[in-house]
Coordinates of C-alpha atoms and ligand atoms in Angstrom, one line a residue:
Chain A
M18 CA 156.3 -35.5 164.2
A19 CA 158.5 -38.3 165.1
I20 CA 162.1 -38.4 163.8
E21 CA 163.7 -41.6 162.8
N22 CA 166.2 -43.1 165.2
A23 CA 165.1 -40.8 168.0
N24 CA 164.8 -42.9 171.1
G25 CA 161.5 -41.9 172.7
L26 CA 162.7 -41.5 176.2
P27 CA 160.4 -39.6 178.5
P28 CA 161.7 -36.3 179.7
S29 CA 163.8 -37.0 182.8
T30 CA 163.9 -34.8 185.8
P31 CA 167.2 -32.9 185.9
M32 CA 169.6 -32.7 188.7
A33 CA 168.9 -36.0 190.4
S34 CA 172.0 -36.3 192.4
D35 CA 172.5 -40.0 191.7
Q36 CA 172.6 -39.2 188.0
Q37 CA 175.9 -38.9 186.1
P38 CA 176.3 -35.7 184.1
L39 CA 176.2 -36.1 180.3
L40 CA 178.6 -33.3 179.7
E41 CA 180.7 -31.9 182.5
G42 CA 183.5 -29.3 182.7
R43 CA 185.6 -29.0 185.9
T44 CA 187.6 -25.9 186.5
V45 CA 187.7 -25.2 182.8
S46 CA 190.0 -22.2 182.0
K47 CA 190.9 -20.7 178.7
Y48 CA 193.2 -17.7 178.3
F49 CA 193.8 -15.5 175.2
G50 CA 197.1 -13.9 176.1
G51 CA 196.4 -12.2 179.4
L52 CA 192.6 -12.3 179.0
A53 CA 190.9 -15.0 181.0
A54 CA 188.0 -15.7 178.5
V55 CA 186.9 -18.6 180.7
N56 CA 188.1 -18.8 184.2
N57 CA 187.7 -21.8 186.5
V58 CA 184.2 -22.7 185.4
D59 CA 182.5 -25.7 186.9
F60 CA 179.8 -27.0 184.7
A61 CA 177.5 -29.9 184.3
V62 CA 174.6 -30.9 182.0
Y63 CA 172.5 -33.9 183.0
P64 CA 170.7 -36.2 180.5
G65 CA 167.3 -34.9 179.4
E66 CA 167.9 -31.3 180.6
I67 CA 167.6 -28.0 178.8
V68 CA 170.2 -25.8 180.3
G69 CA 170.7 -22.1 179.5
L70 CA 174.0 -20.2 179.4
I71 CA 173.7 -16.5 179.6
G72 CA 175.9 -13.5 180.2
P73 CA 176.8 -10.1 178.8
N74 CA 178.6 -9.8 175.5
G75 CA 182.2 -11.0 175.8
S76 CA 181.6 -12.9 179.0
G77 CA 183.0 -16.1 177.5
K78 CA 179.9 -18.1 176.5
T79 CA 181.0 -18.9 173.0
T80 CA 184.5 -19.6 174.2
L81 CA 183.1 -22.1 176.8
F82 CA 181.2 -23.8 173.9
D83 CA 184.4 -24.0 171.9
C84 CA 186.1 -25.6 174.9
L85 CA 183.3 -28.1 175.4
S86 CA 183.1 -29.0 171.8
R87 CA 186.9 -29.3 171.7
L88 CA 187.5 -26.6 169.1
Q89 CA 189.7 -24.7 171.6
K90 CA 192.4 -26.3 173.6
I91 CA 191.8 -25.6 177.2
D92 CA 194.5 -24.2 179.4
G93 CA 193.2 -25.8 182.6
G94 CA 190.6 -28.2 183.9
K95 CA 188.9 -31.3 182.5
I96 CA 186.0 -32.1 180.3
T97 CA 184.0 -35.3 180.4
F98 CA 181.3 -36.4 178.0
K99 CA 179.3 -39.5 178.7
G100 CA 181.7 -40.4 181.5
R101 CA 184.7 -40.3 179.3
D102 CA 187.6 -37.8 179.6
V103 CA 187.5 -35.8 176.3
T104 CA 189.9 -33.1 177.4
R105 CA 192.3 -34.0 174.6
A106 CA 189.8 -35.3 172.0
R107 CA 189.4 -33.7 168.6
P108 CA 186.1 -32.1 167.6
Y109 CA 185.2 -34.8 165.2
Q110 CA 185.6 -37.4 167.9
V111 CA 183.2 -35.8 170.4
A112 CA 180.9 -35.2 167.4
R113 CA 180.9 -39.0 166.7
M114 CA 180.3 -39.6 170.4
G115 CA 177.0 -37.7 170.1
L116 CA 177.7 -34.0 170.7
S117 CA 176.4 -31.5 168.1
R118 CA 176.6 -27.8 168.1
T119 CA 175.7 -24.8 166.1
F120 CA 177.7 -21.6 165.7
Q121 CA 177.0 -18.0 166.6
S122 CA 178.3 -17.0 163.2
V123 CA 176.4 -19.7 161.3
R124 CA 178.5 -22.3 159.5
V125 CA 176.9 -23.9 156.6
Y126 CA 178.5 -25.1 153.3
R127 CA 177.4 -22.2 151.1
K128 CA 178.1 -23.6 147.7
M129 CA 176.3 -26.8 148.4
T130 CA 172.5 -27.2 148.3
V131 CA 170.6 -27.4 151.5
L132 CA 170.0 -31.1 151.0
R133 CA 173.7 -31.8 150.4
N134 CA 174.5 -29.8 153.5
M135 CA 172.2 -32.2 155.4
L136 CA 173.5 -35.3 153.8
I137 CA 177.1 -34.7 154.5
S138 CA 176.3 -34.0 158.2
H139 CA 175.2 -37.6 158.9
Q140 CA 176.6 -39.6 161.7
W141 CA 180.2 -40.5 160.8
R142 CA 180.7 -42.9 163.8
N143 CA 180.3 -46.1 161.8
T144 CA 181.1 -44.9 158.4
S145 CA 183.2 -47.5 156.5
L146 CA 185.6 -46.7 153.7
L147 CA 183.2 -48.4 151.3
H148 CA 180.4 -46.3 152.5
M149 CA 182.5 -43.2 151.9
L150 CA 183.3 -44.2 148.3
R151 CA 179.6 -44.2 147.4
P152 CA 177.0 -41.4 147.2
S153 CA 174.9 -40.9 150.3
P154 CA 172.5 -43.8 150.8
A155 CA 168.7 -43.4 150.5
S156 CA 168.3 -43.8 154.3
T157 CA 170.4 -40.7 154.9
A158 CA 168.4 -38.8 152.3
R159 CA 165.1 -39.9 154.0
R160 CA 166.3 -38.6 157.3
A161 CA 167.5 -35.4 155.8
H162 CA 164.1 -34.8 154.2
Q163 CA 162.3 -35.6 157.4
L164 CA 164.4 -33.1 159.4
L165 CA 164.0 -30.4 156.7
D166 CA 160.3 -30.9 156.9
F167 CA 160.4 -30.8 160.7
L168 CA 162.2 -27.5 160.5
Q169 CA 159.8 -26.2 157.8
I170 CA 162.6 -25.6 155.2
E171 CA 161.9 -28.6 153.0
H172 CA 160.9 -26.3 150.1
L173 CA 164.5 -25.0 150.1
A174 CA 166.1 -28.4 149.7
H175 CA 167.6 -27.7 146.3
E176 CA 168.5 -24.1 147.0
D177 CA 172.2 -23.2 147.6
A178 CA 172.8 -22.7 151.3
G179 CA 174.5 -19.5 150.4
H180 CA 171.3 -18.1 149.0
L181 CA 169.3 -18.6 152.2
S182 CA 168.3 -15.8 154.5
G183 CA 170.0 -15.5 157.9
G184 CA 167.1 -17.1 159.8
Q185 CA 166.8 -20.0 157.2
R186 CA 170.5 -20.6 157.6
R187 CA 170.1 -20.9 161.3
L188 CA 167.3 -23.5 160.8
L189 CA 169.5 -25.4 158.3
E190 CA 172.4 -25.4 160.8
I191 CA 170.1 -26.8 163.5
G192 CA 169.0 -29.5 161.0
M193 CA 172.6 -30.3 160.3
A194 CA 173.3 -30.6 164.0
L195 CA 170.3 -33.0 164.3
M196 CA 171.3 -35.2 161.3
P197 CA 173.7 -37.5 163.3
D198 CA 171.0 -38.1 166.0
P199 CA 173.1 -36.5 168.8
E200 CA 172.6 -36.9 172.5
I201 CA 173.3 -33.3 173.3
L202 CA 172.9 -30.2 171.2
L203 CA 174.8 -27.0 172.0
L204 CA 173.0 -24.1 170.3
D205 CA 174.9 -20.8 170.2
E206 CA 172.3 -18.0 169.9
A207 CA 169.9 -20.0 167.8
T208 CA 167.4 -17.2 167.8
S209 CA 169.6 -14.3 166.9
G210 CA 168.4 -12.7 163.6
V211 CA 165.4 -14.9 163.5
N212 CA 161.9 -13.4 163.3
P213 CA 159.5 -13.9 166.3
T214 CA 157.3 -16.4 164.6
L215 CA 160.3 -18.5 163.7
I216 CA 161.6 -18.2 167.3
E217 CA 158.3 -19.8 168.4
T218 CA 158.9 -22.6 165.9
I219 CA 162.4 -23.2 167.1
K220 CA 161.2 -23.2 170.7
D221 CA 158.5 -25.7 169.8
R222 CA 161.0 -27.9 168.0
I223 CA 163.4 -27.9 171.0
R224 CA 160.6 -28.9 173.3
T225 CA 159.6 -31.8 171.0
L226 CA 163.2 -33.0 170.7
N227 CA 163.7 -32.7 174.4
Q228 CA 160.6 -34.9 174.9
Q229 CA 162.3 -37.4 172.6
G230 CA 165.3 -37.5 174.9
K231 CA 167.7 -34.9 173.5
T232 CA 169.6 -32.8 175.9
F233 CA 170.2 -29.1 175.2
L234 CA 172.6 -26.4 176.2
L235 CA 171.5 -23.0 174.9
I236 CA 173.4 -19.7 174.7
E237 CA 170.8 -17.0 174.5
H238 CA 170.4 -13.3 174.9
N239 CA 166.6 -13.7 174.6
I240 CA 165.7 -14.1 178.2
N241 CA 162.1 -15.1 177.5
F242 CA 163.3 -17.9 175.4
I243 CA 165.5 -19.1 178.3
A244 CA 162.8 -18.7 180.9
D245 CA 160.3 -20.6 178.8
L246 CA 162.6 -23.6 178.0
C247 CA 165.3 -24.0 180.6
S248 CA 165.2 -25.9 183.8
R249 CA 168.5 -24.5 184.9
V250 CA 170.6 -21.5 183.9
Y251 CA 174.3 -20.7 184.3
V252 CA 175.4 -17.1 184.2
L253 CA 178.9 -16.1 183.1
N254 CA 180.5 -12.7 183.6
Y255 CA 184.0 -11.9 182.7
G256 CA 184.7 -15.5 182.1
E257 CA 183.6 -16.6 185.6
K258 CA 180.5 -18.3 186.7
L259 CA 178.4 -15.6 188.4
A260 CA 175.4 -17.7 189.3
E261 CA 173.5 -20.9 188.6
G262 CA 169.9 -21.9 189.3
T263 CA 166.4 -22.0 187.9
P264 CA 165.4 -19.1 185.6
Q265 CA 163.3 -17.7 188.4
E266 CA 166.2 -17.7 190.8
I267 CA 168.5 -16.2 188.3
L268 CA 166.1 -13.4 187.3
Q269 CA 165.9 -12.3 191.0
N270 CA 169.6 -12.6 191.6
E271 CA 171.1 -9.2 192.5
A272 CA 174.5 -9.9 191.0
V273 CA 173.0 -11.1 187.8
I274 CA 170.7 -8.1 187.5
D275 CA 173.7 -5.9 188.0
A276 CA 175.9 -7.6 185.5
Y277 CA 173.3 -8.3 182.9
F278 CA 170.7 -5.7 183.1
G279 CA 172.4 -3.0 185.2
A280 CA 174.2 0.0 183.8
Chain B
M24 CA 156.4 -9.3 177.4
T25 CA 157.8 -9.0 173.9
T26 CA 160.0 -11.5 172.3
A27 CA 161.8 -9.2 169.9
P28 CA 164.9 -10.9 168.7
P29 CA 168.2 -9.1 169.6
A30 CA 169.7 -7.2 166.7
D31 CA 171.8 -9.5 164.6
K32 CA 175.3 -8.4 165.5
N33 CA 177.0 -11.3 163.9
G34 CA 176.4 -10.4 160.3
N35 CA 174.7 -13.5 159.0
E36 CA 174.8 -12.0 155.6
T37 CA 178.5 -11.7 155.4
G38 CA 179.1 -15.1 156.7
K39 CA 182.6 -16.6 156.6
K40 CA 184.9 -14.9 154.2
A41 CA 186.3 -17.0 151.5
R42 CA 190.0 -17.7 151.5
F43 CA 190.4 -16.7 147.9
P44 CA 187.2 -14.9 147.0
S45 CA 188.0 -14.8 143.3
L46 CA 188.8 -18.5 143.2
A47 CA 185.1 -19.3 143.9
P48 CA 184.5 -23.0 143.1
V49 CA 181.2 -23.9 141.6
H50 CA 178.7 -26.6 140.9
S51 CA 179.6 -29.3 138.5
L52 CA 177.8 -29.6 135.2
L53 CA 177.1 -33.0 133.8
A54 CA 178.2 -34.5 137.1
G55 CA 175.9 -37.5 136.8
W56 CA 176.0 -40.7 134.7
A57 CA 175.3 -38.7 131.5
G58 CA 178.6 -36.9 131.9
L59 CA 180.5 -40.2 132.5
A60 CA 178.9 -41.7 129.4
L61 CA 180.0 -38.8 127.3
W62 CA 183.5 -39.0 128.7
L63 CA 183.8 -42.7 128.0
L64 CA 182.6 -42.1 124.4
L65 CA 185.2 -39.4 124.0
L66 CA 187.9 -41.8 125.3
L67 CA 186.7 -44.4 122.8
L68 CA 187.0 -41.9 119.9
L69 CA 190.5 -40.9 121.1
A70 CA 191.5 -44.5 121.2
L71 CA 190.4 -44.9 117.6
Y72 CA 192.1 -41.7 116.5
P73 CA 195.5 -43.3 115.8
Y74 CA 193.8 -45.7 113.3
T75 CA 193.0 -42.8 111.1
G76 CA 196.6 -42.8 109.9
V77 CA 197.9 -39.8 111.8
S78 CA 201.5 -38.5 112.0
S79 CA 203.7 -39.3 114.9
L80 CA 203.7 -35.6 115.7
A81 CA 199.9 -35.7 116.1
L82 CA 200.4 -38.6 118.6
L83 CA 203.0 -36.6 120.5
V84 CA 200.6 -33.6 120.7
G85 CA 197.9 -36.0 121.8
S86 CA 200.0 -37.4 124.7
Q87 CA 201.0 -33.8 125.7
I88 CA 197.4 -32.7 125.9
F89 CA 196.6 -35.8 127.9
V90 CA 199.4 -34.9 130.3
L91 CA 198.0 -31.4 130.8
V92 CA 194.5 -32.7 131.3
T93 CA 195.7 -35.2 133.9
L94 CA 197.7 -32.6 135.7
A95 CA 194.8 -30.1 135.8
S96 CA 192.4 -32.7 137.0
N97 CA 194.7 -33.8 139.8
W98 CA 195.4 -30.2 140.9
N99 CA 191.7 -29.6 140.9
L100 CA 191.2 -32.4 143.5
I101 CA 193.2 -30.6 146.1
G102 CA 193.0 -27.0 144.8
G103 CA 189.4 -26.9 143.5
M104 CA 187.4 -29.4 145.5
T105 CA 189.2 -29.3 148.8
G106 CA 190.0 -25.6 148.5
Y107 CA 193.7 -25.9 149.3
V108 CA 195.2 -23.8 146.6
D109 CA 198.5 -25.6 146.0
F110 CA 201.1 -23.3 144.4
G111 CA 203.8 -26.0 144.5
H112 CA 202.0 -29.0 143.1
A113 CA 204.8 -29.4 140.4
V114 CA 206.9 -30.7 143.2
F115 CA 205.1 -34.0 142.9
F116 CA 205.7 -34.0 139.2
G117 CA 209.4 -33.4 139.9
V118 CA 209.6 -36.2 142.5
G119 CA 207.9 -38.6 140.1
A120 CA 210.2 -37.6 137.3
Y121 CA 213.3 -38.1 139.4
I122 CA 212.3 -41.4 140.8
M123 CA 211.6 -42.6 137.3
A124 CA 215.0 -41.4 136.1
I125 CA 216.9 -42.7 139.0
L126 CA 215.3 -46.1 138.9
V127 CA 215.7 -46.7 135.1
T128 CA 219.2 -45.4 134.9
G129 CA 220.3 -47.0 138.1
A130 CA 222.0 -43.7 138.7
P131 CA 222.7 -44.2 142.4
L132 CA 225.1 -47.0 143.0
L133 CA 222.7 -48.5 145.5
I134 CA 220.1 -49.5 143.0
S135 CA 221.1 -52.2 140.6
P136 CA 220.0 -53.9 138.5
Q137 CA 218.1 -51.1 136.7
W138 CA 214.4 -51.1 136.9
G139 CA 212.2 -51.4 133.9
F140 CA 209.8 -48.6 132.9
W141 CA 206.8 -50.6 134.1
Q142 CA 208.1 -51.1 137.6
A143 CA 209.4 -47.6 137.8
L144 CA 206.1 -45.9 136.8
P145 CA 204.1 -47.0 139.9
A146 CA 207.1 -46.3 142.0
S147 CA 207.1 -42.7 140.8
G148 CA 203.5 -42.3 141.9
A149 CA 204.1 -44.0 145.2
A150 CA 207.1 -41.8 146.0
A151 CA 205.1 -38.7 145.2
A152 CA 202.3 -39.9 147.4
L153 CA 204.6 -40.6 150.2
F154 CA 206.2 -37.2 149.8
A155 CA 202.7 -35.7 149.9
L156 CA 202.1 -37.5 153.2
L157 CA 205.3 -36.2 154.8
I158 CA 204.9 -32.6 153.5
G159 CA 201.1 -32.5 153.9
L160 CA 201.1 -33.3 157.6
P161 CA 202.6 -30.0 158.4
T162 CA 201.4 -27.9 155.5
L163 CA 197.8 -28.9 155.4
R164 CA 197.4 -27.4 158.9
L165 CA 198.0 -24.0 157.3
K166 CA 195.1 -22.1 155.9
G167 CA 194.6 -20.1 152.7
P168 CA 197.6 -18.2 151.4
Y169 CA 199.9 -19.7 154.1
F170 CA 199.4 -23.2 152.6
S171 CA 199.9 -21.9 149.1
I172 CA 203.2 -20.2 150.0
A173 CA 204.4 -23.1 152.1
M174 CA 203.9 -25.4 149.0
L175 CA 205.7 -22.9 146.8
G176 CA 208.5 -23.0 149.2
T177 CA 208.5 -26.8 149.1
L178 CA 208.9 -26.7 145.4
V179 CA 211.8 -24.3 145.4
A180 CA 213.5 -26.1 148.2
M181 CA 213.2 -29.5 146.5
R182 CA 214.7 -28.0 143.3
E183 CA 217.8 -26.9 145.3
I184 CA 217.9 -30.2 147.3
V185 CA 217.9 -32.1 144.1
R186 CA 220.6 -29.8 142.6
V187 CA 223.0 -30.4 145.5
S188 CA 222.3 -34.1 145.9
R189 CA 224.6 -34.8 142.9
P190 CA 225.5 -38.4 143.6
I191 CA 221.9 -39.5 143.4
T192 CA 220.3 -37.0 141.1
G193 CA 223.1 -35.9 138.8
G194 CA 222.8 -32.4 140.3
G195 CA 222.4 -29.5 138.0
I196 CA 223.6 -31.5 135.0
G197 CA 220.5 -33.7 135.2
L198 CA 220.0 -37.3 134.1
N199 CA 219.7 -38.9 130.7
L200 CA 217.2 -41.7 130.3
P201 CA 217.4 -44.5 127.8
P202 CA 216.0 -43.1 124.6
V203 CA 213.1 -45.3 123.6
L204 CA 210.9 -43.8 121.0
N205 CA 207.4 -45.2 121.0
R206 CA 204.9 -42.5 120.1
I207 CA 201.9 -44.8 119.8
G208 CA 202.7 -46.5 123.1
D209 CA 203.0 -43.1 124.8
Y210 CA 199.8 -42.0 123.3
Y211 CA 197.8 -45.0 124.6
L212 CA 199.5 -45.0 128.0
M213 CA 198.7 -41.3 128.7
L214 CA 195.2 -41.8 127.3
A215 CA 194.7 -44.6 129.8
I216 CA 196.1 -42.6 132.7
M217 CA 194.0 -39.6 131.8
G218 CA 190.9 -41.7 131.4
L219 CA 191.5 -43.2 134.8
V220 CA 192.2 -40.0 136.6
V221 CA 189.3 -38.0 135.2
S222 CA 186.9 -40.9 135.8
L223 CA 188.2 -41.2 139.3
I224 CA 187.6 -37.5 139.9
W225 CA 184.0 -38.0 138.6
W226 CA 183.6 -40.9 141.0
I227 CA 185.1 -39.0 144.0
Q228 CA 182.9 -36.0 143.3
R229 CA 179.7 -38.1 143.6
S230 CA 180.9 -40.0 146.7
E231 CA 180.6 -39.0 150.3
F232 CA 184.4 -38.6 150.4
G233 CA 184.2 -36.0 147.6
Q234 CA 181.3 -34.2 149.3
S235 CA 183.3 -34.1 152.5
L236 CA 186.1 -32.5 150.6
I237 CA 183.8 -29.8 149.3
A238 CA 182.4 -29.4 152.9
I239 CA 186.0 -28.9 154.1
R240 CA 186.5 -26.3 151.4
E241 CA 183.3 -24.5 152.3
D242 CA 183.8 -24.6 156.1
E243 CA 186.5 -26.6 157.6
V244 CA 185.7 -25.9 161.2
G245 CA 182.1 -26.8 160.5
A246 CA 183.1 -30.0 158.8
E247 CA 185.3 -31.1 161.7
M248 CA 182.6 -30.3 164.2
R249 CA 180.1 -32.4 162.3
G250 CA 182.2 -35.5 162.6
I251 CA 184.5 -35.4 159.5
N252 CA 188.1 -36.3 160.2
T253 CA 189.3 -33.3 158.2
T254 CA 193.0 -34.1 158.6
L255 CA 192.5 -37.6 157.2
H256 CA 190.4 -36.5 154.3
K257 CA 192.7 -33.7 153.3
I258 CA 195.7 -35.9 153.5
A259 CA 193.9 -38.6 151.4
A260 CA 193.0 -36.1 148.7
F261 CA 196.5 -34.7 148.7
M262 CA 198.0 -38.1 148.4
I263 CA 195.7 -39.1 145.5
A264 CA 196.5 -35.9 143.7
A265 CA 200.2 -36.3 144.3
F266 CA 200.2 -40.0 143.2
F267 CA 198.9 -39.3 139.8
T268 CA 201.0 -36.2 139.4
G269 CA 204.0 -38.3 140.2
I270 CA 203.0 -40.9 137.6
V271 CA 202.7 -38.2 135.0
G272 CA 206.1 -36.8 136.1
G273 CA 207.6 -40.3 135.6
F274 CA 206.0 -40.6 132.2
W275 CA 207.2 -37.2 131.2
A276 CA 210.7 -38.0 132.2
W277 CA 210.6 -41.2 130.2
Q278 CA 209.2 -39.5 127.1
N279 CA 211.5 -36.5 127.4
T280 CA 214.6 -38.7 128.0
F281 CA 216.3 -36.0 129.9
I282 CA 215.5 -34.2 133.1
D283 CA 217.2 -31.6 135.3
P284 CA 216.1 -29.6 138.3
D285 CA 215.1 -26.5 136.3
G286 CA 213.1 -28.6 133.9
V287 CA 210.8 -30.5 136.3
F288 CA 210.6 -28.4 139.5
V289 CA 209.2 -25.4 137.7
E290 CA 206.8 -22.8 139.0
T291 CA 205.2 -22.3 135.6
R292 CA 204.0 -25.9 135.6
T293 CA 202.0 -25.2 138.7
V294 CA 200.8 -21.9 137.3
E295 CA 199.6 -23.9 134.3
M296 CA 197.7 -26.3 136.4
V297 CA 196.0 -23.5 138.3
M298 CA 195.2 -21.6 135.1
M299 CA 193.7 -24.6 133.4
S300 CA 191.6 -25.5 136.4
M301 CA 190.4 -21.9 136.8
L302 CA 189.6 -21.4 133.1
G303 CA 187.6 -24.5 133.0
G304 CA 185.9 -24.2 136.3
L305 CA 187.4 -24.9 139.8
G306 CA 186.0 -27.8 141.6
T307 CA 184.0 -29.1 138.6
V308 CA 184.8 -32.5 137.0
W309 CA 184.9 -31.5 133.4
G310 CA 186.2 -27.9 133.8
P311 CA 189.9 -28.6 134.3
P312 CA 190.1 -31.0 131.3
L313 CA 188.4 -28.4 129.2
G314 CA 190.6 -25.7 130.5
A315 CA 193.7 -27.8 129.8
V316 CA 192.8 -28.2 126.1
A317 CA 191.8 -24.6 125.8
I318 CA 195.1 -23.4 127.3
Y319 CA 197.2 -25.8 125.2
L320 CA 195.6 -24.6 122.0
L321 CA 195.8 -21.0 123.1
Q322 CA 199.5 -21.4 124.1
N323 CA 200.3 -22.7 120.6
L324 CA 198.4 -20.0 118.9
L325 CA 200.0 -17.3 121.0
W326 CA 203.4 -18.9 120.6
S327 CA 203.3 -19.1 116.9
N328 CA 202.0 -15.5 116.6
L329 CA 203.7 -13.7 119.5
F330 CA 206.9 -15.8 120.1
E331 CA 208.5 -14.6 123.3
L332 CA 205.6 -12.5 124.3
H333 CA 203.3 -15.5 124.6
L334 CA 204.0 -15.8 128.4
L335 CA 203.0 -12.3 128.9
A336 CA 199.8 -12.9 126.9
L337 CA 199.1 -15.9 129.1
G338 CA 199.6 -13.8 132.2
V339 CA 197.2 -11.2 130.9
L340 CA 194.7 -14.1 130.2
L341 CA 195.0 -15.2 133.8
V342 CA 194.1 -11.8 135.0
L343 CA 191.2 -11.6 132.6
I344 CA 189.8 -14.9 133.8
V345 CA 189.9 -13.9 137.4
L346 CA 188.3 -10.5 136.6
F347 CA 185.6 -11.7 134.2
M348 CA 185.1 -15.4 134.6
P349 CA 186.1 -16.2 138.2
E350 CA 184.0 -19.4 138.0
G351 CA 185.5 -20.6 134.7
I352 CA 183.9 -21.7 131.5
L353 CA 181.7 -24.4 133.1
G354 CA 180.9 -22.2 136.1
T355 CA 179.8 -19.4 133.9
L356 CA 177.7 -21.8 131.8
G357 CA 176.5 -23.7 134.8
D358 CA 175.1 -20.6 136.4
R359 CA 171.5 -21.2 135.6
S360 CA 170.6 -17.6 135.1
S361 CA 173.5 -16.3 133.1
T362 CA 173.2 -17.9 129.6
S363 CA 170.6 -19.8 127.7
L364 CA 173.1 -22.5 127.0
G365 CA 173.8 -22.6 130.7
R366 CA 170.2 -23.1 131.4
L367 CA 169.9 -25.9 128.9
L368 CA 173.0 -27.6 130.2
A369 CA 171.9 -27.2 133.7
R370 CA 168.5 -28.8 133.1
F371 CA 170.3 -31.6 131.2
G372 CA 173.1 -32.1 133.7
R373 CA 171.7 -31.7 137.1
N374 CA 170.5 -35.2 137.4
R375 CA 172.7 -36.1 140.4
Ligands
LIG18 N1 190.1 -16.3 169.3 C1 190.2 -15.3 170.2 N2 191.3 -14.7 170.4 C2 191.4 -13.7 171.3 N3 190.4 -13.3 172.1 C3 189.2 -14.0 172.0 C4 189.1 -15.0 171.0 N4 187.8 -15.5 171.1 C5 187.2 -14.8 172.1 N5 188.1 -13.9 172.6 C6 187.8 -13.0 173.7 O1 187.2 -13.8 174.8 C7 186.2 -13.1 175.4 C8 185.0 -13.9 175.4 O2 184.4 -14.0 174.1 P1 183.2 -14.9 173.7 O3 183.0 -14.9 172.3 O4 183.3 -16.2 174.4 O5 182.0 -14.1 174.4 P2 180.5 -14.3 174.4 O6 180.0 -14.5 175.8 O7 180.1 -15.4 173.5 O8 179.9 -12.9 173.8 P3 178.7 -12.6 172.9 O9 177.5 -12.6 173.7 O10 179.0 -11.3 172.3 O11 178.7 -13.7 171.8 C9 186.0 -11.8 174.7 O12 186.6 -10.8 175.4 C10 186.7 -12.0 173.4 O13 187.3 -10.8 172.9
LIG19 MG1 179.1 -15.6 171.7

């Protein structure tokens, strides 16, 4: 189904060299004390792509997400989003520019209903003071209901988010990330704790949204999920970029097999 | 090929741990127009009350209860809705009281002629709000208990600063305000302030601003990542709460005609605000007012029966609330499943 406001761009072919990256990190580094959680990582996502980010536990994937979404100050390097330097921006600013993300440990507003979780996650870019002093407008509610329907959790709209199951919460979080009609979605292990049928649903939704022009960056441990969806994959290991390429290339890469699947 | 999901190692079920698990805020009962209508009706009745030929003591008691309700509602905005449990909120009361006293007595040589009450009252609020801005910028970065302790420290520090700034504040001796006895005027003024504040909280709670505060309480990182300028919203809530607390402080100084550091910068006043909000229901619109009235009545009851033990009894009460009614009166009623009255009220009140 079509989502309001989604601009129906055709899926563009990734990696056209004349294209400007939508989200780019250059020599991004992040240290926790002596630990280099992310070390000199170069990174680019082009408009219309679905890019995967994989790596063993503790390899720095979530930390890289935190750096890109500005939740963590970086210790080195530069991050650009839509051609603008956002290295020093705050998270709400990149969010208003069109970047949405979900969290590995799901973050929803537990004491609010599912619907209210959705309503308050609207696009804040042009929210005036007057707008803020009123209840959410009907147009926001309409979009919220559409998205809940799209994610098949509409029947839970008036349930407290804290009462949802783990998988339902993940879907809600994806819905909240979609509310502001972002240009890029960063999903951190969107399939973890989700049953296989639901995973197929999520996969299907990501494809649909991608066809409508949304760009995705996915952290996944589910290799099939990555292989099915992504045009390109980055592999992190010990905070460093180990490899990048198509899923097929990555799955045959010796170093990756060693790091990821090897003993 | 199988697509079995990896084991959930992140503990979806545990989620984010609450800062103060026992201070769990709750849904608001009667949060819609029905609630506001009832509230306005109550205000009207309270406005007619003096015409029933009551004593001046009754008017004094009335204005004192209105003070408590206003303080509790204000505290609830930052402590209950935004989730920043402010253990030093009385500092804004003190700032308001001192600004009022300084302005109307012309105590410092630099201010003359003396201000009238009506000019000084908004100034008390404005000074408290400004103070909230200055103090909130650093302290609102702190999370959970750290914020609470920092605010407690602010309260204690301000008391000492006021004590040593003798030329301006009269030091430990305090300040005497012109004695003007106007019980009926006090009654109506506090009724108006209370009416305004509680209605404002009702309004905020329905608005996107209020919902964003609740989002910040529930998950601040999530709120920031979804486009809410959390710093701005927190500061705004803090300043609004401080503004009206300052106004009440100014009023209190005027009514009491005497203030000193130990009388206005008191921890027990904060404890009272916390207790009233919690007893009624943190984060709800009508809970803190209800809690304020309940605590006031209880305090008088305990005081007349237990004398100096009444503080101990209140302390025990606080422990009992946390243990058995962590969501307060309205929260306990509002829980659809727990009581039949709750179910009724819930059906009636959830028309938001
Ligand atoms: N806030 C923090 N303070 C200190 N160390 C941290 C912090 N966050 C992450 N780390 C460390 O940084 C490294 C990378 O962690 P990160 O969470 O990015 O890994 P990941 O690739 O997402 O792992 P997983 O697949 O388990 O989610 C780990 O060694 C972790 O211990
Ligand atoms: Mg991770």
